């Protein structure tokens, strides 16, 4: 029997660490940072639905699947190709990742009168987690610098746990301020990002939202698996939304990263940051 290979974009309970993820057993995760056009709505049953919209973005994960897995997910979503009364419709849509664009299956609500959430972009997993707890936080850029946090009188809200290592990502400078680049992480196979893991307070979380420009649409909150103290923990970090071509950061920003990270980051990793910045400055 020929196996048909497809891509599937998931944005709710099928995501990693969520209750229906086992329906994707055997699927290959292509990207855990993926997005497509659409507007999320909440359900009374603790799962989201997606409404067609060209004015909003939904974040989720992208998987490579075969025909058997697609049939199982159709069953979960009560979707039948010959049934016009489906609760969900399945369509092929363009899905973006850090590296490429894909055409993937996406499930949309077949409910024309549902009211959509008013957020311009949305990540159901982030919203759900933050409603339940204030999670651990992974800092990889200037937010490792305690001097800047102390200036903001927020140091009491950050309790350093130790070195965190994020696999499958690269740290780069893909967003710009007036004086140069600022740090970001992008998915990249066989790369790692080092940073500091913190226990944070609710007040510290609000400070991070303001500092990272979340409300202004600069960075977005996301959850990633970080190794800390010998085990992987799913924790909060912040990722640039509109990535640009990498640009060298200014001296003061590089100083903040190194000064903040030197207590925890390995010497090899700090040297790699210096090398990356030198290459960007040389063009």
PDB file of C-alpha atoms in Angstrom:
ATOM      1  CA  UNK A   1       0.000   0.000   0.000  1.00  0.00           C
ATOM      2  CA  UNK A   2       1.315   3.461  -0.883  1.00  0.00           C
ATOM      3  CA  UNK A   3       1.737   5.782   2.110  1.00  0.00           C
ATOM      4  CA  UNK A   4       0.635   9.360   1.419  1.00  0.00           C
ATOM      5  CA  UNK A   5       2.728  11.902   3.305  1.00  0.00           C
ATOM      6  CA  UNK A   6       1.140  15.154   4.474  1.00  0.00           C
ATOM      7  CA  UNK A   7       1.813  18.034   6.792  1.00  0.00           C
ATOM      8  CA  UNK A   8      -0.509  18.895   9.655  1.00  0.00           C
ATOM      9  CA  UNK A   9      -0.619  22.160  11.615  1.00  0.00           C
ATOM     10  CA  UNK A  10      -1.921  21.820  15.187  1.00  0.00           C
ATOM     11  CA  UNK A  11      -2.756  24.671  17.549  1.00  0.00           C
ATOM     12  CA  UNK A  12      -4.605  23.123  20.490  1.00  0.00           C
ATOM     13  CA  UNK A  13      -4.740  19.854  22.417  1.00  0.00           C
ATOM     14  CA  UNK A  14      -2.732  17.951  19.773  1.00  0.00           C
ATOM     15  CA  UNK A  15       0.407  19.944  20.608  1.00  0.00           C
ATOM     16  CA  UNK A  16       3.317  18.519  22.571  1.00  0.00           C
ATOM     17  CA  UNK A  17       2.597  18.164  26.310  1.00  0.00           C
ATOM     18  CA  UNK A  18      -1.160  18.488  25.694  1.00  0.00           C
ATOM     19  CA  UNK A  19      -3.779  15.837  26.382  1.00  0.00           C
ATOM     20  CA  UNK A  20      -4.419  14.663  22.804  1.00  0.00           C
ATOM     21  CA  UNK A  21      -0.814  14.670  21.601  1.00  0.00           C
ATOM     22  CA  UNK A  22      -0.763  10.844  21.630  1.00  0.00           C
ATOM     23  CA  UNK A  23      -2.977  10.887  18.523  1.00  0.00           C
ATOM     24  CA  UNK A  24       0.179  12.005  16.661  1.00  0.00           C
ATOM     25  CA  UNK A  25       2.280   8.999  17.748  1.00  0.00           C
ATOM     26  CA  UNK A  26       4.548   8.157  14.834  1.00  0.00           C
ATOM     27  CA  UNK A  27       4.421  11.657  13.348  1.00  0.00           C
ATOM     28  CA  UNK A  28       7.583  13.690  12.794  1.00  0.00           C
ATOM     29  CA  UNK A  29       7.606  17.174  14.303  1.00  0.00           C
ATOM     30  CA  UNK A  30       8.896  19.551  11.624  1.00  0.00           C
ATOM     31  CA  UNK A  31       8.669  22.717  13.726  1.00  0.00           C
ATOM     32  CA  UNK A  32       7.442  23.591  17.188  1.00  0.00           C
ATOM     33  CA  UNK A  33       7.354  27.268  16.240  1.00  0.00           C
ATOM     34  CA  UNK A  34       4.910  27.488  13.341  1.00  0.00           C
ATOM     35  CA  UNK A  35       2.115  29.869  12.396  1.00  0.00           C
ATOM     36  CA  UNK A  36      -0.686  30.465   9.907  1.00  0.00           C
ATOM     37  CA  UNK A  37      -3.516  32.913   9.300  1.00  0.00           C
ATOM     38  CA  UNK A  38      -6.610  32.554  11.436  1.00  0.00           C
ATOM     39  CA  UNK A  39      -8.203  33.739  14.654  1.00  0.00           C
ATOM     40  CA  UNK A  40      -8.569  31.493  17.693  1.00  0.00           C
ATOM     41  CA  UNK A  41     -11.715  31.183  19.760  1.00  0.00           C
ATOM     42  CA  UNK A  42     -12.172  29.548  23.117  1.00  0.00           C
ATOM     43  CA  UNK A  43     -14.399  26.528  23.714  1.00  0.00           C
ATOM     44  CA  UNK A  44     -16.448  25.596  26.757  1.00  0.00           C
ATOM     45  CA  UNK A  45     -14.642  22.241  26.723  1.00  0.00           C
ATOM     46  CA  UNK A  46     -11.065  23.559  27.154  1.00  0.00           C
ATOM     47  CA  UNK A  47     -10.015  23.264  23.547  1.00  0.00           C
ATOM     48  CA  UNK A  48      -9.731  26.016  20.940  1.00  0.00           C
ATOM     49  CA  UNK A  49     -11.137  26.417  17.475  1.00  0.00           C
ATOM     50  CA  UNK A  50      -9.807  28.373  14.530  1.00  0.00           C
ATOM     51  CA  UNK A  51     -11.860  30.889  12.547  1.00  0.00           C
ATOM     52  CA  UNK A  52     -10.821  31.929   9.049  1.00  0.00           C
ATOM     53  CA  UNK A  53      -9.240  35.391   9.044  1.00  0.00           C
ATOM     54  CA  UNK A  54      -6.528  37.187   7.082  1.00  0.00           C
ATOM     55  CA  UNK A  55      -6.068  39.747   9.864  1.00  0.00           C
ATOM     56  CA  UNK A  56      -4.697  37.509  12.623  1.00  0.00           C
ATOM     57  CA  UNK A  57      -2.038  34.868  13.242  1.00  0.00           C
ATOM     58  CA  UNK A  58      -2.279  31.659  15.236  1.00  0.00           C
ATOM     59  CA  UNK A  59       0.802  29.863  16.563  1.00  0.00           C
ATOM     60  CA  UNK A  60       1.206  26.118  16.877  1.00  0.00           C
ATOM     61  CA  UNK A  61       3.293  23.162  15.715  1.00  0.00           C
ATOM     62  CA  UNK A  62       3.860  21.514  12.333  1.00  0.00           C
ATOM     63  CA  UNK A  63       4.034  17.731  11.836  1.00  0.00           C
ATOM     64  CA  UNK A  64       4.815  15.408   8.957  1.00  0.00           C
ATOM     65  CA  UNK A  65       2.175  12.685   8.973  1.00  0.00           C
ATOM     66  CA  UNK A  66       0.988   9.735   6.900  1.00  0.00           C
ATOM     67  CA  UNK A  67      -2.529   8.917   5.744  1.00  0.00           C
ATOM     68  CA  UNK A  68      -3.256   6.697   8.757  1.00  0.00           C
ATOM     69  CA  UNK A  69      -2.504   9.484  11.250  1.00  0.00           C
ATOM     70  CA  UNK A  70      -4.603  11.936   9.251  1.00  0.00           C
ATOM     71  CA  UNK A  71      -7.538   9.513   9.404  1.00  0.00           C
ATOM     72  CA  UNK A  72      -7.125   9.232  13.194  1.00  0.00           C
ATOM     73  CA  UNK A  73      -7.097  13.007  13.620  1.00  0.00           C
ATOM     74  CA  UNK A  74     -10.154  13.274  11.355  1.00  0.00           C
ATOM     75  CA  UNK A  75     -11.859  10.877  13.774  1.00  0.00           C
ATOM     76  CA  UNK A  76     -10.823  12.983  16.771  1.00  0.00           C
ATOM     77  CA  UNK A  77     -12.127  16.154  15.116  1.00  0.00           C
ATOM     78  CA  UNK A  78     -15.323  14.392  13.882  1.00  0.00           C
ATOM     79  CA  UNK A  79     -14.450  15.362  10.327  1.00  0.00           C
ATOM     80  CA  UNK A  80     -15.813  13.510   7.294  1.00  0.00           C
ATOM     81  CA  UNK A  81     -14.986  14.641   3.778  1.00  0.00           C
ATOM     82  CA  UNK A  82     -18.519  13.962   2.523  1.00  0.00           C
ATOM     83  CA  UNK A  83     -20.311  15.586   5.493  1.00  0.00           C
ATOM     84  CA  UNK A  84     -21.278  19.254   5.141  1.00  0.00           C
ATOM     85  CA  UNK A  85     -22.421  19.344   8.761  1.00  0.00           C
ATOM     86  CA  UNK A  86     -18.956  18.805  10.237  1.00  0.00           C
ATOM     87  CA  UNK A  87     -18.095  20.714  13.399  1.00  0.00           C
ATOM     88  CA  UNK A  88     -14.588  21.200  11.925  1.00  0.00           C
ATOM     89  CA  UNK A  89     -13.584  21.673   8.293  1.00  0.00           C
ATOM     90  CA  UNK A  90     -10.134  20.583   7.091  1.00  0.00           C
ATOM     91  CA  UNK A  91      -8.349  22.761   4.552  1.00  0.00           C
ATOM     92  CA  UNK A  92      -4.890  23.113   3.024  1.00  0.00           C
ATOM     93  CA  UNK A  93      -3.243  26.350   4.132  1.00  0.00           C
ATOM     94  CA  UNK A  94       0.219  27.918   3.966  1.00  0.00           C
ATOM     95  CA  UNK A  95       2.092  27.467   7.259  1.00  0.00           C
ATOM     96  CA  UNK A  96       5.256  29.404   8.081  1.00  0.00           C
ATOM     97  CA  UNK A  97       8.210  28.215  10.152  1.00  0.00           C
ATOM     98  CA  UNK A  98      11.582  29.782  10.921  1.00  0.00           C
ATOM     99  CA  UNK A  99      13.115  28.024   7.930  1.00  0.00           C
ATOM    100  CA  UNK A 100      10.439  27.440   5.290  1.00  0.00           C
ATOM    101  CA  UNK A 101       6.839  27.637   4.164  1.00  0.00           C
ATOM    102  CA  UNK A 102       4.688  24.507   3.916  1.00  0.00           C
ATOM    103  CA  UNK A 103       1.252  23.592   2.669  1.00  0.00           C
ATOM    104  CA  UNK A 104      -0.448  21.781   5.523  1.00  0.00           C
ATOM    105  CA  UNK A 105      -3.809  20.508   6.697  1.00  0.00           C
ATOM    106  CA  UNK A 106      -5.505  22.899   9.141  1.00  0.00           C
ATOM    107  CA  UNK A 107      -8.800  22.354  10.982  1.00  0.00           C
ATOM    108  CA  UNK A 108     -11.225  25.314  11.039  1.00  0.00           C
ATOM    109  CA  UNK A 109     -14.462  25.670  12.941  1.00  0.00           C
ATOM    110  CA  UNK A 110     -17.522  25.240  10.749  1.00  0.00           C
ATOM    111  CA  UNK A 111     -19.501  27.630  12.955  1.00  0.00           C
ATOM    112  CA  UNK A 112     -20.268  30.876  11.091  1.00  0.00           C
ATOM    113  CA  UNK A 113     -21.723  32.760  14.070  1.00  0.00           C
ATOM    114  CA  UNK A 114     -18.963  32.128  16.615  1.00  0.00           C
ATOM    115  CA  UNK A 115     -17.329  35.208  18.172  1.00  0.00           C
ATOM    116  CA  UNK A 116     -13.559  35.365  17.702  1.00  0.00           C
ATOM    117  CA  UNK A 117     -10.990  36.524  20.211  1.00  0.00           C
ATOM    118  CA  UNK A 118      -9.861  40.079  19.538  1.00  0.00           C
ATOM    119  CA  UNK A 119      -6.120  39.438  19.842  1.00  0.00           C
ATOM    120  CA  UNK A 120      -4.139  40.021  16.660  1.00  0.00           C
ATOM    121  CA  UNK A 121      -2.013  36.936  17.312  1.00  0.00           C
ATOM    122  CA  UNK A 122      -2.628  34.040  19.643  1.00  0.00           C
ATOM    123  CA  UNK A 123      -0.991  31.013  21.199  1.00  0.00           C
ATOM    124  CA  UNK A 124      -3.487  28.812  23.015  1.00  0.00           C
ATOM    125  CA  UNK A 125      -0.854  26.822  24.885  1.00  0.00           C
ATOM    126  CA  UNK A 126       0.753  29.970  26.300  1.00  0.00           C
ATOM    127  CA  UNK A 127      -2.571  31.431  27.402  1.00  0.00           C
ATOM    128  CA  UNK A 128      -3.632  28.165  29.024  1.00  0.00           C
ATOM    129  CA  UNK A 129      -0.376  27.706  30.920  1.00  0.00           C
ATOM    130  CA  UNK A 130      -0.239  31.272  32.198  1.00  0.00           C
ATOM    131  CA  UNK A 131      -3.790  31.009  33.488  1.00  0.00           C
ATOM    132  CA  UNK A 132      -2.709  28.106  35.702  1.00  0.00           C
ATOM    133  CA  UNK A 133       0.695  29.182  37.004  1.00  0.00           C
ATOM    134  CA  UNK A 134       3.666  31.494  36.767  1.00  0.00           C
ATOM    135  CA  UNK A 135       6.177  29.199  35.034  1.00  0.00           C
ATOM    136  CA  UNK A 136       9.942  29.007  35.021  1.00  0.00           C
ATOM    137  CA  UNK A 137      11.512  31.529  32.663  1.00  0.00           C
ATOM    138  CA  UNK A 138      14.422  31.008  30.251  1.00  0.00           C
ATOM    139  CA  UNK A 139      16.483  34.163  29.566  1.00  0.00           C
ATOM    140  CA  UNK A 140      19.047  34.077  26.761  1.00  0.00           C
ATOM    141  CA  UNK A 141      19.770  37.749  25.977  1.00  0.00           C
ATOM    142  CA  UNK A 142      20.101  40.958  27.947  1.00  0.00           C
ATOM    143  CA  UNK A 143      17.471  39.776  30.438  1.00  0.00           C
ATOM    144  CA  UNK A 144      20.278  37.707  32.002  1.00  0.00           C
ATOM    145  CA  UNK A 145      21.863  40.994  33.133  1.00  0.00           C
ATOM    146  CA  UNK A 146      20.959  41.613  36.781  1.00  0.00           C
ATOM    147  CA  UNK A 147      22.257  45.175  36.654  1.00  0.00           C
ATOM    148  CA  UNK A 148      19.495  46.205  34.263  1.00  0.00           C
ATOM    149  CA  UNK A 149      16.867  44.334  36.248  1.00  0.00           C
ATOM    150  CA  UNK A 150      18.068  46.031  39.431  1.00  0.00           C
ATOM    151  CA  UNK A 151      17.758  49.457  37.802  1.00  0.00           C
ATOM    152  CA  UNK A 152      14.096  48.609  37.227  1.00  0.00           C
ATOM    153  CA  UNK A 153      13.811  47.608  40.920  1.00  0.00           C
ATOM    154  CA  UNK A 154      12.652  44.120  39.917  1.00  0.00           C
ATOM    155  CA  UNK A 155      15.560  41.953  41.064  1.00  0.00           C
ATOM    156  CA  UNK A 156      13.551  40.458  43.938  1.00  0.00           C
ATOM    157  CA  UNK A 157      11.242  38.942  41.331  1.00  0.00           C
ATOM    158  CA  UNK A 158      13.997  36.845  39.704  1.00  0.00           C
ATOM    159  CA  UNK A 159      15.448  33.808  41.498  1.00  0.00           C
ATOM    160  CA  UNK A 160      18.163  32.170  39.368  1.00  0.00           C
ATOM    161  CA  UNK A 161      17.910  28.361  39.232  1.00  0.00           C
ATOM    162  CA  UNK A 162      20.977  27.782  37.055  1.00  0.00           C
ATOM    163  CA  UNK A 163      22.220  27.150  33.533  1.00  0.00           C
ATOM    164  CA  UNK A 164      19.566  26.251  30.972  1.00  0.00           C
ATOM    165  CA  UNK A 165      20.310  24.569  27.632  1.00  0.00           C
ATOM    166  CA  UNK A 166      17.793  24.758  24.790  1.00  0.00           C
ATOM    167  CA  UNK A 167      18.459  22.224  22.015  1.00  0.00           C
ATOM    168  CA  UNK A 168      17.357  22.636  18.410  1.00  0.00           C
ATOM    169  CA  UNK A 169      17.574  26.436  18.460  1.00  0.00           C
ATOM    170  CA  UNK A 170      20.134  29.096  17.607  1.00  0.00           C
ATOM    171  CA  UNK A 171      20.584  32.515  19.200  1.00  0.00           C
ATOM    172  CA  UNK A 172      20.856  35.365  16.724  1.00  0.00           C
ATOM    173  CA  UNK A 173      20.076  39.069  16.433  1.00  0.00           C
ATOM    174  CA  UNK A 174      17.004  39.239  14.195  1.00  0.00           C
ATOM    175  CA  UNK A 175      15.269  42.385  15.430  1.00  0.00           C
ATOM    176  CA  UNK A 176      16.523  45.953  15.398  1.00  0.00           C
ATOM    177  CA  UNK A 177      16.642  48.915  17.691  1.00  0.00           C
ATOM    178  CA  UNK A 178      18.000  52.301  16.573  1.00  0.00           C
ATOM    179  CA  UNK A 179      21.547  51.313  17.524  1.00  0.00           C
ATOM    180  CA  UNK A 180      21.659  47.707  16.287  1.00  0.00           C
ATOM    181  CA  UNK A 181      20.373  44.170  16.714  1.00  0.00           C
ATOM    182  CA  UNK A 182      18.691  42.487  19.651  1.00  0.00           C
ATOM    183  CA  UNK A 183      18.685  38.802  20.617  1.00  0.00           C
ATOM    184  CA  UNK A 184      16.254  36.207  19.356  1.00  0.00           C
ATOM    185  CA  UNK A 185      16.048  32.412  19.059  1.00  0.00           C
ATOM    186  CA  UNK A 186      15.194  30.508  15.884  1.00  0.00           C
ATOM    187  CA  UNK A 187      14.748  26.801  15.328  1.00  0.00           C
ATOM    188  CA  UNK A 188      17.895  25.225  13.905  1.00  0.00           C
ATOM    189  CA  UNK A 189      18.781  21.549  13.923  1.00  0.00           C
ATOM    190  CA  UNK A 190      21.902  20.506  15.880  1.00  0.00           C
ATOM    191  CA  UNK A 191      22.263  23.951  17.519  1.00  0.00           C
ATOM    192  CA  UNK A 192      21.893  24.903  21.184  1.00  0.00           C
ATOM    193  CA  UNK A 193      21.200  28.063  23.123  1.00  0.00           C
ATOM    194  CA  UNK A 194      22.483  28.621  26.648  1.00  0.00           C
ATOM    195  CA  UNK A 195      20.764  30.897  29.103  1.00  0.00           C
ATOM    196  CA  UNK A 196      19.665  31.322  32.702  1.00  0.00           C
ATOM    197  CA  UNK A 197      16.578  29.666  34.167  1.00  0.00           C
ATOM    198  CA  UNK A 198      14.641  31.720  36.704  1.00  0.00           C
ATOM    199  CA  UNK A 199      11.778  31.298  39.089  1.00  0.00           C
ATOM    200  CA  UNK A 200       9.804  34.505  38.655  1.00  0.00           C
ATOM    201  CA  UNK A 201       6.959  36.285  40.395  1.00  0.00           C
ATOM    202  CA  UNK A 202       3.757  37.545  38.782  1.00  0.00           C
ATOM    203  CA  UNK A 203       5.190  41.066  38.975  1.00  0.00           C
ATOM    204  CA  UNK A 204       8.366  39.920  37.197  1.00  0.00           C
ATOM    205  CA  UNK A 205       6.272  38.337  34.443  1.00  0.00           C
ATOM    206  CA  UNK A 206       4.438  41.613  33.851  1.00  0.00           C
ATOM    207  CA  UNK A 207       7.792  43.423  33.798  1.00  0.00           C
ATOM    208  CA  UNK A 208       9.046  41.003  31.136  1.00  0.00           C
ATOM    209  CA  UNK A 209       5.917  41.556  29.018  1.00  0.00           C
ATOM    210  CA  UNK A 210       6.566  45.294  29.108  1.00  0.00           C
ATOM    211  CA  UNK A 211      10.322  45.041  28.587  1.00  0.00           C
ATOM    212  CA  UNK A 212      10.076  42.590  25.691  1.00  0.00           C
ATOM    213  CA  UNK A 213       7.432  44.684  23.944  1.00  0.00           C
ATOM    214  CA  UNK A 214       4.822  41.922  23.953  1.00  0.00           C
ATOM    215  CA  UNK A 215       1.925  44.400  23.957  1.00  0.00           C
ATOM    216  CA  UNK A 216       3.586  46.315  21.109  1.00  0.00           C
ATOM    217  CA  UNK A 217       3.962  43.154  19.008  1.00  0.00           C
ATOM    218  CA  UNK A 218       7.777  42.958  19.192  1.00  0.00           C
ATOM    219  CA  UNK A 219       8.323  39.641  21.004  1.00  0.00           C
ATOM    220  CA  UNK A 220       5.829  36.921  21.836  1.00  0.00           C
ATOM    221  CA  UNK A 221       5.749  34.514  24.784  1.00  0.00           C
ATOM    222  CA  UNK A 222       6.388  30.856  23.923  1.00  0.00           C
ATOM    223  CA  UNK A 223       7.070  27.587  25.748  1.00  0.00           C
ATOM    224  CA  UNK A 224      10.161  25.510  25.016  1.00  0.00           C
ATOM    225  CA  UNK A 225      11.825  22.447  26.580  1.00  0.00           C
ATOM    226  CA  UNK A 226      14.979  23.535  28.405  1.00  0.00           C
ATOM    227  CA  UNK A 227      17.416  21.242  30.170  1.00  0.00           C
ATOM    228  CA  UNK A 228      18.152  22.458  33.689  1.00  0.00           C
ATOM    229  CA  UNK A 229      19.694  20.567  36.600  1.00  0.00           C
ATOM    230  CA  UNK A 230      19.787  17.368  34.539  1.00  0.00           C
ATOM    231  CA  UNK A 231      16.178  17.268  33.326  1.00  0.00           C
ATOM    232  CA  UNK A 232      14.087  18.891  30.620  1.00  0.00           C
ATOM    233  CA  UNK A 233      11.401  21.312  31.742  1.00  0.00           C
ATOM    234  CA  UNK A 234       8.841  23.089  29.586  1.00  0.00           C
ATOM    235  CA  UNK A 235       9.215  26.780  30.371  1.00  0.00           C
ATOM    236  CA  UNK A 236       8.524  30.303  29.201  1.00  0.00           C
ATOM    237  CA  UNK A 237      10.721  32.384  26.927  1.00  0.00           C
ATOM    238  CA  UNK A 238      10.222  35.220  24.419  1.00  0.00           C
ATOM    239  CA  UNK A 239      10.685  35.055  20.628  1.00  0.00           C
ATOM    240  CA  UNK A 240      10.802  37.820  18.022  1.00  0.00           C
ATOM    241  CA  UNK A 241       7.630  37.972  15.921  1.00  0.00           C
ATOM    242  CA  UNK A 242       8.794  39.706  12.742  1.00  0.00           C
ATOM    243  CA  UNK A 243      12.307  38.421  12.157  1.00  0.00           C
ATOM    244  CA  UNK A 244      14.709  40.421   9.978  1.00  0.00           C
ATOM    245  CA  UNK A 245      18.136  39.713   8.549  1.00  0.00           C
ATOM    246  CA  UNK A 246      20.635  39.459  11.413  1.00  0.00           C
ATOM    247  CA  UNK A 247      22.399  42.649  12.420  1.00  0.00           C
ATOM    248  CA  UNK A 248      25.242  43.142  14.917  1.00  0.00           C
ATOM    249  CA  UNK A 249      24.210  44.397  18.358  1.00  0.00           C
ATOM    250  CA  UNK A 250      25.788  47.530  19.883  1.00  0.00           C
ATOM    251  CA  UNK A 251      28.622  47.209  22.387  1.00  0.00           C
ATOM    252  CA  UNK A 252      26.467  48.012  25.411  1.00  0.00           C
ATOM    253  CA  UNK A 253      23.965  45.268  24.538  1.00  0.00           C
ATOM    254  CA  UNK A 254      26.682  42.658  24.019  1.00  0.00           C
ATOM    255  CA  UNK A 255      28.160  43.719  27.368  1.00  0.00           C
ATOM    256  CA  UNK A 256      24.824  43.118  29.075  1.00  0.00           C
ATOM    257  CA  UNK A 257      24.569  39.591  27.640  1.00  0.00           C
ATOM    258  CA  UNK A 258      28.115  38.621  28.641  1.00  0.00           C
ATOM    259  CA  UNK A 259      28.022  40.353  32.022  1.00  0.00           C
ATOM    260  CA  UNK A 260      24.704  38.754  32.873  1.00  0.00           C
ATOM    261  CA  UNK A 261      25.517  35.299  31.554  1.00  0.00           C
ATOM    262  CA  UNK A 262      29.122  34.779  32.662  1.00  0.00           C
ATOM    263  CA  UNK A 263      28.153  33.345  36.054  1.00  0.00           C
ATOM    264  CA  UNK A 264      26.248  30.481  34.392  1.00  0.00           C
ATOM    265  CA  UNK A 265      27.086  30.202  30.692  1.00  0.00           C
ATOM    266  CA  UNK A 266      30.020  28.106  29.525  1.00  0.00           C
ATOM    267  CA  UNK A 267      33.153  29.855  28.307  1.00  0.00           C
ATOM    268  CA  UNK A 268      32.802  28.072  24.968  1.00  0.00           C
ATOM    269  CA  UNK A 269      29.325  29.479  24.451  1.00  0.00           C
ATOM    270  CA  UNK A 270      30.310  33.024  25.413  1.00  0.00           C
ATOM    271  CA  UNK A 271      33.213  32.838  22.944  1.00  0.00           C
ATOM    272  CA  UNK A 272      30.769  31.677  20.269  1.00  0.00           C
ATOM    273  CA  UNK A 273      28.613  34.759  20.905  1.00  0.00           C
ATOM    274  CA  UNK A 274      31.646  37.010  20.465  1.00  0.00           C
ATOM    275  CA  UNK A 275      32.550  35.195  17.240  1.00  0.00           C
ATOM    276  CA  UNK A 276      29.019  35.595  15.882  1.00  0.00           C
ATOM    277  CA  UNK A 277      28.973  39.313  16.617  1.00  0.00           C
ATOM    278  CA  UNK A 278      32.425  39.787  15.057  1.00  0.00           C
ATOM    279  CA  UNK A 279      31.230  38.115  11.841  1.00  0.00           C
ATOM    280  CA  UNK A 280      28.118  40.299  11.721  1.00  0.00           C
ATOM    281  CA  UNK A 281      30.221  43.442  12.190  1.00  0.00           C
ATOM    282  CA  UNK A 282      32.559  42.431   9.393  1.00  0.00           C
ATOM    283  CA  UNK A 283      29.601  41.856   7.119  1.00  0.00           C
TER     284      UNK A 283
END
